[in-house]
Tab-separated table of C-alpha atoms in Angstrom:
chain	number	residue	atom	x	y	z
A	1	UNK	CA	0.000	0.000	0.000
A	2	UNK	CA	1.208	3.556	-0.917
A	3	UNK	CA	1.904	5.784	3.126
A	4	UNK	CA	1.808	9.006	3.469
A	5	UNK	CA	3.047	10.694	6.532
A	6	UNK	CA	0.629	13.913	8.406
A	7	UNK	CA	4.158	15.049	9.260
A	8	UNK	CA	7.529	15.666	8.249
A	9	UNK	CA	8.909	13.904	12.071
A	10	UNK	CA	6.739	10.794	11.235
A	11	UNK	CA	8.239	10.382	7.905
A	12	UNK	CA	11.867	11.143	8.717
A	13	UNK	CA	11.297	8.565	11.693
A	14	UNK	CA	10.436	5.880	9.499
A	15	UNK	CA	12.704	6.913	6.852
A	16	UNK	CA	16.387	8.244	8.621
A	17	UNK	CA	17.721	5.766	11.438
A	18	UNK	CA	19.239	8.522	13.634
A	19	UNK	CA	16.365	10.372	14.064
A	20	UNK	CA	14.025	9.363	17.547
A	21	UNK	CA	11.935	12.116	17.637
A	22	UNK	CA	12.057	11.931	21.164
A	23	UNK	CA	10.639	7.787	21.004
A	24	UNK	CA	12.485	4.736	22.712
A	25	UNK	CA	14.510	2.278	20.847
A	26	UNK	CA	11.648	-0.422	21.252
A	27	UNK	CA	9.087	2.102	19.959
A	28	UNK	CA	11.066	3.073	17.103
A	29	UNK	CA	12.106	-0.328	15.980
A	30	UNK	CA	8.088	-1.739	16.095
A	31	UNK	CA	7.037	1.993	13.988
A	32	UNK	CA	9.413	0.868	11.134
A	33	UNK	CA	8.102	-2.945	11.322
A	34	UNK	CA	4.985	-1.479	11.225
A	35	UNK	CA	5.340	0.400	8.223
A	36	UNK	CA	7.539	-2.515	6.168
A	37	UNK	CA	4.449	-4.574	6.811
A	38	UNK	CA	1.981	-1.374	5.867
A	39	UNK	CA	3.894	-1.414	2.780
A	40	UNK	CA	3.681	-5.257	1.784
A	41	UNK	CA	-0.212	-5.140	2.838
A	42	UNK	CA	-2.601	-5.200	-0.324
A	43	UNK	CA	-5.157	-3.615	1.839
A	44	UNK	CA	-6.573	-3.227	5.217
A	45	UNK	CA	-7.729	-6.786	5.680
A	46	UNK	CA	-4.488	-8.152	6.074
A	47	UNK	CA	-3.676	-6.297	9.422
A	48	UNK	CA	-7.232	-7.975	10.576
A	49	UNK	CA	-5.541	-11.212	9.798
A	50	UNK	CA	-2.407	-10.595	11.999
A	51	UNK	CA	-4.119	-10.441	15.347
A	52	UNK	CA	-0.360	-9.453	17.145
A	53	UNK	CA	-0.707	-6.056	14.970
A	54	UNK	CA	-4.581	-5.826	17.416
A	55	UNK	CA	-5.695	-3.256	14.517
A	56	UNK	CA	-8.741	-1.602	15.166
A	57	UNK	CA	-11.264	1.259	13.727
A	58	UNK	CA	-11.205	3.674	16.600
A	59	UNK	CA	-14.518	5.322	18.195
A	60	UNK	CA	-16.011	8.627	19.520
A	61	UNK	CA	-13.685	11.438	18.092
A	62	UNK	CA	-11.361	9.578	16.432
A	63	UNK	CA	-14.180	8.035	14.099
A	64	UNK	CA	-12.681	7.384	10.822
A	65	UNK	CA	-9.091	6.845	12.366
A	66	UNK	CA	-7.821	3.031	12.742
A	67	UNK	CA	-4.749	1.602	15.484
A	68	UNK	CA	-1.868	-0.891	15.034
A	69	UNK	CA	-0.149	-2.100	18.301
A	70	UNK	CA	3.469	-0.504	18.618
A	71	UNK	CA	3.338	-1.757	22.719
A	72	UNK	CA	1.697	-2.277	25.329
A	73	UNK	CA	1.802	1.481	25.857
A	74	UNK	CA	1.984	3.092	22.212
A	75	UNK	CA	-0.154	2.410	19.101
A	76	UNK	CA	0.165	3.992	15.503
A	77	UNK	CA	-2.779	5.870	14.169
A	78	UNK	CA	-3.583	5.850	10.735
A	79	UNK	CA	-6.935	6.507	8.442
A	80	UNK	CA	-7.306	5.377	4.340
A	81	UNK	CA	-7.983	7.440	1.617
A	82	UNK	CA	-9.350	6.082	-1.307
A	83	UNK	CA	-8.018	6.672	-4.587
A	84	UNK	CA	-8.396	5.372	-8.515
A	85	UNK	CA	-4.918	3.930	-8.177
A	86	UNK	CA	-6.192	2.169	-4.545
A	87	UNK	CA	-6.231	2.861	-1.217
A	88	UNK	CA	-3.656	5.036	0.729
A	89	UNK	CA	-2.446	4.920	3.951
A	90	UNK	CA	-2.021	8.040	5.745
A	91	UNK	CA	0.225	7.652	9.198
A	92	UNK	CA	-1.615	10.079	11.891
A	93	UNK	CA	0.989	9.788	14.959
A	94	UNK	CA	2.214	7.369	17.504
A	95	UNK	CA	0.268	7.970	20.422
A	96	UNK	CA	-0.741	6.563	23.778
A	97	UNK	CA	-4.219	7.289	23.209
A	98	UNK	CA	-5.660	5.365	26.757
């Protein structure tokens, strides 16, 4: 799937591998396993399939907005736009949302 990034950190985080942006080691390492395997994914239904990833379409608010597990603590948050060449992944943050 094609990413894009709501910020210049998030993409220089997943892209340069000096740059924390302030994250741990652990957190850093699962964001750029998250978005190799965001990247292989034909669409949204294989991160259903990989219940370790415990994606989910977020509530309330953040209606619209889905979660992938980072840790126990953190969890990416993306949302999909669709387009004629398929859908789009935009990367929201890493948060701790709870």
């Amino acid at each position: 799937m094609e990413i894009e990034y709501r910020s210049a950190d998030l993409e220089r985080l997943a892209c340069d591998g000096g740059f924390t942006a302030g994250y741990s080691v652990a957190v850093i390492t699962k964001f750029r396993m998250r978005i190799q395997a965001i990247d292989a994914a034909d669409d949204e239904r294989t991160f259903y399939a990989l219940k370790s990833l415990h994606f989910e379409k977020l509530k309330g608010d953040r209606a619209g907005q889905y979660s992938m597990r980072l840790n126990d603590q953190w969890r990416l948050i993306l949302e999909f736009k669709k387009q004629p060449s398929g859908k789009i992944v935009v990367v929201i943050g890493i948060e701790d949302y709870h």
